[in-house]
CSV table of N, CA and C in Angstrom, one decimal:
chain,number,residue,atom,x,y,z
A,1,UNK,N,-43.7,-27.2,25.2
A,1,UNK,CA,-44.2,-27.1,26.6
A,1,UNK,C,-43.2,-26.4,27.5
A,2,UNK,N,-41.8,-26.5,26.9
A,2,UNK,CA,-41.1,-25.7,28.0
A,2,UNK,C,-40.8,-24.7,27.3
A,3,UNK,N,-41.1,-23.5,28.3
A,3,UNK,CA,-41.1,-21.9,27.2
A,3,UNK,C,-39.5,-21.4,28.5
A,4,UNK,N,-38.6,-22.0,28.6
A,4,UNK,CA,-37.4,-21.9,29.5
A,4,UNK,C,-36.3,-21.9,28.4
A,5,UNK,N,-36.1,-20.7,27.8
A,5,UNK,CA,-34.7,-20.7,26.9
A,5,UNK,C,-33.6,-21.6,27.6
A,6,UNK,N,-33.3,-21.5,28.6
A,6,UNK,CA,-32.5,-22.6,29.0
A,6,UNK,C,-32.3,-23.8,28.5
A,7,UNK,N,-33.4,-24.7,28.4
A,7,UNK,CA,-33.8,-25.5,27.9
A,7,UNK,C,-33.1,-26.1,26.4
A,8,UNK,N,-33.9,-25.0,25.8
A,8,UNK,CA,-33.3,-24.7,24.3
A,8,UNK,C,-31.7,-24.5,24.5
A,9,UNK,N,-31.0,-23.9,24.7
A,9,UNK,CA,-30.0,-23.6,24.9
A,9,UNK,C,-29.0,-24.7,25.1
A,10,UNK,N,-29.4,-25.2,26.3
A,10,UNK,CA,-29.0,-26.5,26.8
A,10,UNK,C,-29.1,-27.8,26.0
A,11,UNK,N,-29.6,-27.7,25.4
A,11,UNK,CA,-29.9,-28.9,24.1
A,11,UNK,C,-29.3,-28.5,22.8
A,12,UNK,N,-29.1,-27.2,22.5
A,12,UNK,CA,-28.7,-27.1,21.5
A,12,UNK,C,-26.8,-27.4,22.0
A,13,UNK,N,-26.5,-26.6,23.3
A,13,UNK,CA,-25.1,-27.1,23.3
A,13,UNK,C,-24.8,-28.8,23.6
A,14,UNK,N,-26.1,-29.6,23.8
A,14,UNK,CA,-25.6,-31.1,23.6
A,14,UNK,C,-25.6,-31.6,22.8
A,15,UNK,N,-25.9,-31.0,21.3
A,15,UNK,CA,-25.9,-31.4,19.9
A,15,UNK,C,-24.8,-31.0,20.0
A,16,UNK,N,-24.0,-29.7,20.0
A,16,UNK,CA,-23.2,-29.0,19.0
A,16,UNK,C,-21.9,-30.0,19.9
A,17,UNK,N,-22.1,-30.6,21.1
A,17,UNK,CA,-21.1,-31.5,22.2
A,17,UNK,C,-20.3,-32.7,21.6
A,18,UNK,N,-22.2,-33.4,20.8
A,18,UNK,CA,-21.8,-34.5,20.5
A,18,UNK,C,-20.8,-34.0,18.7
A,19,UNK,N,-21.4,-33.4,17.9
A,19,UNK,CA,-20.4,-33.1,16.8
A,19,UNK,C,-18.8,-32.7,16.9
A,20,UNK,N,-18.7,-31.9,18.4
A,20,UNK,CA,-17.6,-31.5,18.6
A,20,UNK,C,-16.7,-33.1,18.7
A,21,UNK,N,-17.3,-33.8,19.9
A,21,UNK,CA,-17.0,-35.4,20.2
A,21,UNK,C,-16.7,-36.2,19.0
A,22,UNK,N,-17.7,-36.4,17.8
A,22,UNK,CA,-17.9,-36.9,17.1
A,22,UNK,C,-16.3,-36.9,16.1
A,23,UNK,N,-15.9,-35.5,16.1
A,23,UNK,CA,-15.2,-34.7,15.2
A,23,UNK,C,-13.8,-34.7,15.5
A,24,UNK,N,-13.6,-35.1,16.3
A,24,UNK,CA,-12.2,-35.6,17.8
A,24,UNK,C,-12.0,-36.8,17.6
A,25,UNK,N,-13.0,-37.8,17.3
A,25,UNK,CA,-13.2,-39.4,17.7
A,25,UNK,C,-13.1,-39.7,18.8
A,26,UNK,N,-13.8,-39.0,19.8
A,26,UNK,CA,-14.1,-39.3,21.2
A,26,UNK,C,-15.0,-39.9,21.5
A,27,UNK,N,-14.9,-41.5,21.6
A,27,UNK,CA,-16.6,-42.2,21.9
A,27,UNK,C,-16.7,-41.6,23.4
A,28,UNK,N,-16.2,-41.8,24.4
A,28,UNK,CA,-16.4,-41.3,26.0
A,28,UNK,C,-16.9,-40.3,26.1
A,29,UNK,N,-16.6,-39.3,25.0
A,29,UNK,CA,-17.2,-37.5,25.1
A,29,UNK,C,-18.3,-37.4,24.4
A,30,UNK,N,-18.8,-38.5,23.0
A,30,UNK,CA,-19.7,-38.4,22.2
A,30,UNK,C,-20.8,-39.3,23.1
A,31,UNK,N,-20.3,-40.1,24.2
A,31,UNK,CA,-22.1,-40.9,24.7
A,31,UNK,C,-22.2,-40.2,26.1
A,32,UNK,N,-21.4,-39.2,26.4
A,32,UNK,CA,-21.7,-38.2,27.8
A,32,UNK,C,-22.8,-38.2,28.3
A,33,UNK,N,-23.7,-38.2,27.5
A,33,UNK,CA,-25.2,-37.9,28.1
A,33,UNK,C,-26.3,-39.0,27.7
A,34,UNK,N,-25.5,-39.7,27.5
A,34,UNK,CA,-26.3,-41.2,27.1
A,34,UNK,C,-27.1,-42.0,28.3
A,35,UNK,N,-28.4,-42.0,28.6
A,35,UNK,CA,-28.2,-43.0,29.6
A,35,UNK,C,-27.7,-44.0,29.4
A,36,UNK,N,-27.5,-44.6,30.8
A,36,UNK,CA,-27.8,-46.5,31.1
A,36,UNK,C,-28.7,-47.3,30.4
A,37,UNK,N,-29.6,-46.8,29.9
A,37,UNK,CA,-30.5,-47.8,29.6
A,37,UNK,C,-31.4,-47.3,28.2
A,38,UNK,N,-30.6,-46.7,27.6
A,38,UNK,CA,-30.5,-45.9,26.2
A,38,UNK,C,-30.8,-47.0,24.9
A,39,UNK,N,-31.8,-46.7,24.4
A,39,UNK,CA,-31.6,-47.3,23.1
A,39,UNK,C,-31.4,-46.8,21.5
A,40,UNK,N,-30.3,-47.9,21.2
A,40,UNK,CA,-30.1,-46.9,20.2
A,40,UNK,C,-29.9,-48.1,18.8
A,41,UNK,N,-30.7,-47.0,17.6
A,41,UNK,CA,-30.6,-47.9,16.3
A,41,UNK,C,-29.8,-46.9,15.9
A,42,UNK,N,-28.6,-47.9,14.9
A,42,UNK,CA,-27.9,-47.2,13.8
A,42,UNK,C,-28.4,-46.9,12.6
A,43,UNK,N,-28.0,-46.5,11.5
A,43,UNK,CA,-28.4,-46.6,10.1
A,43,UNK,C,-28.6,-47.8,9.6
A,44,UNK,N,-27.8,-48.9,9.6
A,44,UNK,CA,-28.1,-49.7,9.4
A,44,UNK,C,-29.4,-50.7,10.2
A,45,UNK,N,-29.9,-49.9,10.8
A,45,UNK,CA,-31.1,-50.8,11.5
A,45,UNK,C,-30.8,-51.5,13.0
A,46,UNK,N,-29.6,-51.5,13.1
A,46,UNK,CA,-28.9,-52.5,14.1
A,46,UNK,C,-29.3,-51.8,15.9
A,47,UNK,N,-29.8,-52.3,16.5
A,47,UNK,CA,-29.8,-51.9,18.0
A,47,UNK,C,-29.4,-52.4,19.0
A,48,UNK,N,-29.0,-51.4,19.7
A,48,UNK,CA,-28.5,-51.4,20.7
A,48,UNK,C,-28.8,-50.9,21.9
A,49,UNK,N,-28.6,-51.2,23.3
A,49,UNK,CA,-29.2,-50.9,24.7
A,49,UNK,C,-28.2,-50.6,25.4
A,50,UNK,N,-28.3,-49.6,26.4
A,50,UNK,CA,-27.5,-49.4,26.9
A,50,UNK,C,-26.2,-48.2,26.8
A,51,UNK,N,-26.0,-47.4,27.8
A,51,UNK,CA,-24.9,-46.6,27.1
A,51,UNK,C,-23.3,-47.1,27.0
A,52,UNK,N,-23.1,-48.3,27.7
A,52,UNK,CA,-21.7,-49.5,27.3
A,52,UNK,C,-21.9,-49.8,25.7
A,53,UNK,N,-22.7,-50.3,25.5
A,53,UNK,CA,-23.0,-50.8,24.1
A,53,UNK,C,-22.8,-49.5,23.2
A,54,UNK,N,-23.9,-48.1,23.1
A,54,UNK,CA,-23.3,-47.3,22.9
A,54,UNK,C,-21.8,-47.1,22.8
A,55,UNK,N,-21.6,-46.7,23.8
A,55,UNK,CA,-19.5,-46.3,23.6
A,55,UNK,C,-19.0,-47.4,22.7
A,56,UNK,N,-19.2,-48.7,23.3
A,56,UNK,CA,-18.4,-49.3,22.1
A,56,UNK,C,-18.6,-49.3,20.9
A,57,UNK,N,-20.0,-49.3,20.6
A,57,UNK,CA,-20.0,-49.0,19.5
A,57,UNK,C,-19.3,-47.7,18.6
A,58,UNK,N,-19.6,-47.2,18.9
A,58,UNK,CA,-19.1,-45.5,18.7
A,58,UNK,C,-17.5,-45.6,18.7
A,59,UNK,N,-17.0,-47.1,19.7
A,59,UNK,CA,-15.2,-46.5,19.6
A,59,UNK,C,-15.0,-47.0,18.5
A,60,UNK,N,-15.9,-48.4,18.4
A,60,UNK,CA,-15.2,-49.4,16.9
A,60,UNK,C,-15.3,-48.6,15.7
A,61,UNK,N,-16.4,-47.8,15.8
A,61,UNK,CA,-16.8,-46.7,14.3
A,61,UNK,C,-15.6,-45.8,14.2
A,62,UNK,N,-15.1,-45.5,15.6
A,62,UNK,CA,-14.3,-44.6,15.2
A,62,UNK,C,-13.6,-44.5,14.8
A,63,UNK,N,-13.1,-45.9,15.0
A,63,UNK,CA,-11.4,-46.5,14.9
A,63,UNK,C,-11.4,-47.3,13.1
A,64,UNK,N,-12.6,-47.0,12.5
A,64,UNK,CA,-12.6,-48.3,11.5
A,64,UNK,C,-13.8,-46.8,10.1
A,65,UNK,N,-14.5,-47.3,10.1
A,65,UNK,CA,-15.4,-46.6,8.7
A,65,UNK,C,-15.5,-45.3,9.2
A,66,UNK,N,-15.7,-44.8,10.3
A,66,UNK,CA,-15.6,-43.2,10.7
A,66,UNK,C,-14.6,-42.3,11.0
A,67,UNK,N,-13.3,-43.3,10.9
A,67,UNK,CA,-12.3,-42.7,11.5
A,67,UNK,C,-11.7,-41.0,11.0
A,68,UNK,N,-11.6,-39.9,11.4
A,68,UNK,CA,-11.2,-38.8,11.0
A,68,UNK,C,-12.5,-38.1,9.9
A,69,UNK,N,-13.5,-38.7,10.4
A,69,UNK,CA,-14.7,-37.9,9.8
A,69,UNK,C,-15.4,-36.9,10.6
A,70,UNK,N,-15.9,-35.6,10.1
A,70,UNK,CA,-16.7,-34.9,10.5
A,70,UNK,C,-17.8,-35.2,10.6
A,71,UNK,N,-18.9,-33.9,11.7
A,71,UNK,CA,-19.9,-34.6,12.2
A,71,UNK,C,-20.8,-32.9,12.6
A,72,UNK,N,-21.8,-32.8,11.6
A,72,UNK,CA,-22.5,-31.0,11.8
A,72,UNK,C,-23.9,-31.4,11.5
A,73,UNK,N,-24.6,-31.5,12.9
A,73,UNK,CA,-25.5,-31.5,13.0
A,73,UNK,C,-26.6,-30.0,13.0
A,74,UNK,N,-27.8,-29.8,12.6
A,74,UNK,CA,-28.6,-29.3,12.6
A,74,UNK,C,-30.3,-29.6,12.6
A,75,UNK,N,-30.2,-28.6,14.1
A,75,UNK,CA,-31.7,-29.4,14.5
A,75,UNK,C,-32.9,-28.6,13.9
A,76,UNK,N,-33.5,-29.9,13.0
A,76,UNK,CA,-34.7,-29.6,12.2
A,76,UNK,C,-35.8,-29.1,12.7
A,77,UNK,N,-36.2,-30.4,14.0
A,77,UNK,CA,-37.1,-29.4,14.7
A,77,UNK,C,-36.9,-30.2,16.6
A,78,UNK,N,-37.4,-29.1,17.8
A,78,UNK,CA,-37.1,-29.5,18.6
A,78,UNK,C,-38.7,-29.2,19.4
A,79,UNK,N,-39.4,-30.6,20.3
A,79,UNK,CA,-40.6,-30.2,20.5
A,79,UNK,C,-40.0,-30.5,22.0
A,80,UNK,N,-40.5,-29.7,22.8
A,80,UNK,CA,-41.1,-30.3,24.6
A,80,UNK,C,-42.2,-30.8,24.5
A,81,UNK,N,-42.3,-32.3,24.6
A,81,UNK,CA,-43.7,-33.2,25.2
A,81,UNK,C,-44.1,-33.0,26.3
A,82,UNK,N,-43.2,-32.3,27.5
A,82,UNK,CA,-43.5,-32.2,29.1
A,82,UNK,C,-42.4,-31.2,29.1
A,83,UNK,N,-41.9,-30.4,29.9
A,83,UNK,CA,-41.0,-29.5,30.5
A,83,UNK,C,-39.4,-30.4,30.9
A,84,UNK,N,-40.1,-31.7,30.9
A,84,UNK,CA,-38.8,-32.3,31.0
A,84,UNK,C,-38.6,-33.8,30.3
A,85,UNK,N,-39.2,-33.3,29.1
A,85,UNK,CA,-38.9,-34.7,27.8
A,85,UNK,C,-39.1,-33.9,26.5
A,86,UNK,N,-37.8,-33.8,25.9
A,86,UNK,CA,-38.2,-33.1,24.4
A,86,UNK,C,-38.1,-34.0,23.0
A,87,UNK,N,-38.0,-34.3,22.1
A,87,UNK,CA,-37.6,-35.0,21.1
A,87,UNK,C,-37.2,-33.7,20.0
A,88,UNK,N,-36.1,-34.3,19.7
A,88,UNK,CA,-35.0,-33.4,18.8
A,88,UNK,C,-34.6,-34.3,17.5
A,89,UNK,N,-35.0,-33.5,16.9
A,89,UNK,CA,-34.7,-34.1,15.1
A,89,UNK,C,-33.5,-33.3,14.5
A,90,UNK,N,-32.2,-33.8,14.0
A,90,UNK,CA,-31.2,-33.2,13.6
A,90,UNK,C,-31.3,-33.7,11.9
A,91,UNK,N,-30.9,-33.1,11.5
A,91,UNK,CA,-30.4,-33.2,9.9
A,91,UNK,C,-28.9,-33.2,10.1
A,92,UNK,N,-28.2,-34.8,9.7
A,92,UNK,CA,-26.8,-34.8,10.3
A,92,UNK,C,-25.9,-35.1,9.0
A,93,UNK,N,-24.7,-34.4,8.6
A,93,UNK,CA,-23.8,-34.8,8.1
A,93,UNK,C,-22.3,-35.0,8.5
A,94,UNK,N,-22.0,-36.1,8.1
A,94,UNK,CA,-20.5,-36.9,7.9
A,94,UNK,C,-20.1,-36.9,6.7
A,95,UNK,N,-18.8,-35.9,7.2
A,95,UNK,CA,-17.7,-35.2,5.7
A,95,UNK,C,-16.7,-36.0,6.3
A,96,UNK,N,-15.5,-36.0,5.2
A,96,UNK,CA,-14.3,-37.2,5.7
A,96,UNK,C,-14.3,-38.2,5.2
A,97,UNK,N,-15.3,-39.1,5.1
A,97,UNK,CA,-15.9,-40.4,4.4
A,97,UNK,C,-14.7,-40.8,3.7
A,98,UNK,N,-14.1,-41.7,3.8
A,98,UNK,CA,-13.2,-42.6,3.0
A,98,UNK,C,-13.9,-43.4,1.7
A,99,UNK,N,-14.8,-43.9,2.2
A,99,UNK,CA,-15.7,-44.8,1.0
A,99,UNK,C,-17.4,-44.7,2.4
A,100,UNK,N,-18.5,-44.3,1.4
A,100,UNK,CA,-19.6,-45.0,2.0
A,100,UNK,C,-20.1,-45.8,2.6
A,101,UNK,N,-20.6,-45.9,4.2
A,101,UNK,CA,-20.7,-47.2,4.8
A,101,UNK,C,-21.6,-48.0,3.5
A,102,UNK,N,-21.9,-49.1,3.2
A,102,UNK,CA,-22.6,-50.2,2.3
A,102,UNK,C,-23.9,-49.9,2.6
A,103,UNK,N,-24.6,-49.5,1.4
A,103,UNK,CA,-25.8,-49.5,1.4
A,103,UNK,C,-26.4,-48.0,1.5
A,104,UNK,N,-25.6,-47.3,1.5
A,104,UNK,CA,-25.9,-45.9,1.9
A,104,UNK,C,-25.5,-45.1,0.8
A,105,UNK,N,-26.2,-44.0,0.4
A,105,UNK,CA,-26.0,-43.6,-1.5
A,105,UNK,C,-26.1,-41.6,-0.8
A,106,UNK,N,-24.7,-41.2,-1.8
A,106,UNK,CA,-24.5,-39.4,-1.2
A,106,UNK,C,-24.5,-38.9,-3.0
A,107,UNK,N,-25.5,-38.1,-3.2
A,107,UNK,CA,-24.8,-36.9,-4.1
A,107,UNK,C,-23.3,-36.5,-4.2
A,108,UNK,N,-22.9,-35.9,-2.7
A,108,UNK,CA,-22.0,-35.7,-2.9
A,108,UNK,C,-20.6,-36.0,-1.7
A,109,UNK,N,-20.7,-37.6,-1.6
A,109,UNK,CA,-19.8,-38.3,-1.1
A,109,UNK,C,-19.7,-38.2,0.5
A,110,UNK,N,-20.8,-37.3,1.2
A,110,UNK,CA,-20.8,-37.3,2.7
A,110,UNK,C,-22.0,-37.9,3.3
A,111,UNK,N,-22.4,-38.7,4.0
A,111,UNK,CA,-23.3,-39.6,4.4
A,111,UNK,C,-24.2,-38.6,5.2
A,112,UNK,N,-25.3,-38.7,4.6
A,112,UNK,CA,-26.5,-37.8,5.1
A,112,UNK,C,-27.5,-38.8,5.8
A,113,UNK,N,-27.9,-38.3,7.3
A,113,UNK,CA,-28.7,-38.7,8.0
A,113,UNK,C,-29.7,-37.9,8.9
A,114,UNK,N,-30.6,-38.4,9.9
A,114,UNK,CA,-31.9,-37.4,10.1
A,114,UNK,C,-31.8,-38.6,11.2
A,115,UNK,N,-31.4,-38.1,12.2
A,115,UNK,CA,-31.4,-38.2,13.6
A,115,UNK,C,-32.2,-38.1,14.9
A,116,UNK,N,-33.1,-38.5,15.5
A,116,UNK,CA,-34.2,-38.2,16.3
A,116,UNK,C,-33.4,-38.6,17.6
A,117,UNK,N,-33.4,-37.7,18.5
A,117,UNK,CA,-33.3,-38.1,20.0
A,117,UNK,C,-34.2,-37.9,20.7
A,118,UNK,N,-34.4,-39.1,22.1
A,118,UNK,CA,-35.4,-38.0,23.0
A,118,UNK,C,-34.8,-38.0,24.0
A,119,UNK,N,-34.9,-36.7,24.1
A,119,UNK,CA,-33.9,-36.1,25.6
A,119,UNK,C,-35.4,-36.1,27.2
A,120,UNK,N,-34.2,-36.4,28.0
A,120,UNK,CA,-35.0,-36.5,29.1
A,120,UNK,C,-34.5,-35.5,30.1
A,121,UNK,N,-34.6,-34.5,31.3
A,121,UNK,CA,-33.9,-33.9,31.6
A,121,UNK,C,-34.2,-34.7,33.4
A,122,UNK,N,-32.7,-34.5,33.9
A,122,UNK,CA,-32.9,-34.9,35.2
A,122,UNK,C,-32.2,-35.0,35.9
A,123,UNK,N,-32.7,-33.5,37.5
A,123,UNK,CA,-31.6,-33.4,38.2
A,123,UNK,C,-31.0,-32.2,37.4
A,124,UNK,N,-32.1,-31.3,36.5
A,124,UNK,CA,-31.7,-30.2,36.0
A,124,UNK,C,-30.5,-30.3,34.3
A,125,UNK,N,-30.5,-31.8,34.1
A,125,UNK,CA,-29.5,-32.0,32.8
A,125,UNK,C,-30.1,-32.6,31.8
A,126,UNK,N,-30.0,-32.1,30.5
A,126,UNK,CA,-30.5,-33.2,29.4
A,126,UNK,C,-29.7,-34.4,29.1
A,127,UNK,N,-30.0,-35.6,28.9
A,127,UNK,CA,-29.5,-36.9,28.9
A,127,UNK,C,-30.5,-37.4,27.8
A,128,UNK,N,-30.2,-38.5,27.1
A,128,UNK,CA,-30.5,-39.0,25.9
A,128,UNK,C,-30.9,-40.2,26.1
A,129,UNK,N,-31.9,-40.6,26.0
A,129,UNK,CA,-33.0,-41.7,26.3
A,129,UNK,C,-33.2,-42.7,25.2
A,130,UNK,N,-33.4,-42.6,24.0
A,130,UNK,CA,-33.3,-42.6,22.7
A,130,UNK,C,-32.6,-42.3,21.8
A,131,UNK,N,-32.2,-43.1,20.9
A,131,UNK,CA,-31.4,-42.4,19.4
A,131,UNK,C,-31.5,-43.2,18.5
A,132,UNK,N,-31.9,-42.4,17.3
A,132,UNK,CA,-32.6,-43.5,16.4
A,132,UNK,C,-32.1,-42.6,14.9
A,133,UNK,N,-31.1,-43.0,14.4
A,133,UNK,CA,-30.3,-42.3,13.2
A,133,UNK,C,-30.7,-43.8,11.7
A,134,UNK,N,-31.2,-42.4,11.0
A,134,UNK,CA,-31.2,-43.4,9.7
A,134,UNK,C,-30.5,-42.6,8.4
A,135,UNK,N,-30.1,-43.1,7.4
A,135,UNK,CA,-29.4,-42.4,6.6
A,135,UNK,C,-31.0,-42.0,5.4
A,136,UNK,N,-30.2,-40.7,4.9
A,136,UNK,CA,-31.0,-40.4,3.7
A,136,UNK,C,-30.6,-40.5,2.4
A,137,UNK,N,-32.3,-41.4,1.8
A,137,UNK,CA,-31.5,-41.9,0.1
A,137,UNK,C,-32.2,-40.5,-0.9
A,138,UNK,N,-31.8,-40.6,-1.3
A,138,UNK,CA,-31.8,-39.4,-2.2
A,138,UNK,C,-33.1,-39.8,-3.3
A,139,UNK,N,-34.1,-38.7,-3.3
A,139,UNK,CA,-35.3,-39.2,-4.0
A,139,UNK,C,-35.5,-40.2,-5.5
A,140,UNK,N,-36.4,-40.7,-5.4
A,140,UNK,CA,-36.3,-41.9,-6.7
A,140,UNK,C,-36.4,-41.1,-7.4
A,141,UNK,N,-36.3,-41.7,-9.4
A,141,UNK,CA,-36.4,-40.8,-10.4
A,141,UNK,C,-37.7,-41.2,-10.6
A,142,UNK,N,-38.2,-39.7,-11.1
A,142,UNK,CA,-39.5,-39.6,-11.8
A,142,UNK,C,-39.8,-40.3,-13.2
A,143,UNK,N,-41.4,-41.0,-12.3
A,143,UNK,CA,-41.4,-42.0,-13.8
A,143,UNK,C,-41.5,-41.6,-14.9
């Protein structure tokens, strides 16, 4: 719905923000555009409200199973619902990995996820409304 390269643009540099953030271990630079009142599920299922909850969460990851891991996101697909609400699907990997968070299975030792946000824009900025990250298991074997 929004035909405003801007737009596009502007979203793509708050993906490429948060991997930069991610990649630093900067929770304060990685929930920048988080609202207040943001909800967010991890991989593990676990949710959270709020962009306080966010940060912390994000510092303790950072400081503990994520510490010194990479973070290269790519957006699968990006729709405008309205000119000023998009939902953005990333295909995300984390390189670095010390050991696998539990329960989470890699080919090749980097934890693969598929990330949906929904961006809200306001006051001319995209901000993140939603975030809902699940890891990917690698297809079953054929019977």
């Amino acid at each position: 719905m929004s035909d405003d390269p801007s737009d596009r643009a502007a979203i793509e540099a708050l993906i490429q923000a948060e991997d930069d953030a991610w990649t630093r271990g900067d929770a304060a630079a990685f929930s920048k555009a988080v609202l207040t009142d943001c909800v967010f599920t991890n991989i593990f299922g676990a949710v959270f409200t709020g962009h306080a909850a966010f940060e912390t969460q994000h510092t303790r990851i950072f400081a503990t199973v994520f510490k010194g891991t990479s973070l290269r996101q790519r957006i699968a697909h990006l729709r405008f619902l309205r000119p000023d609400v998009a939902v953005v699907d990333t295909e995300a990997v984390v390189s670095g990995l010390k050991a696998l968070p539990p329960g989470t299975q890699s080919p090749d030792g980097a934890l693969h996820t598929r990330l949906l946000q929904v961006l809200v824009k306001q006051d001319g900025t995209w901000w993140i409304a939603a975030y809902h990250n699940v890891d990917v298991k690698p297809p079953p074997a054929p019977a």
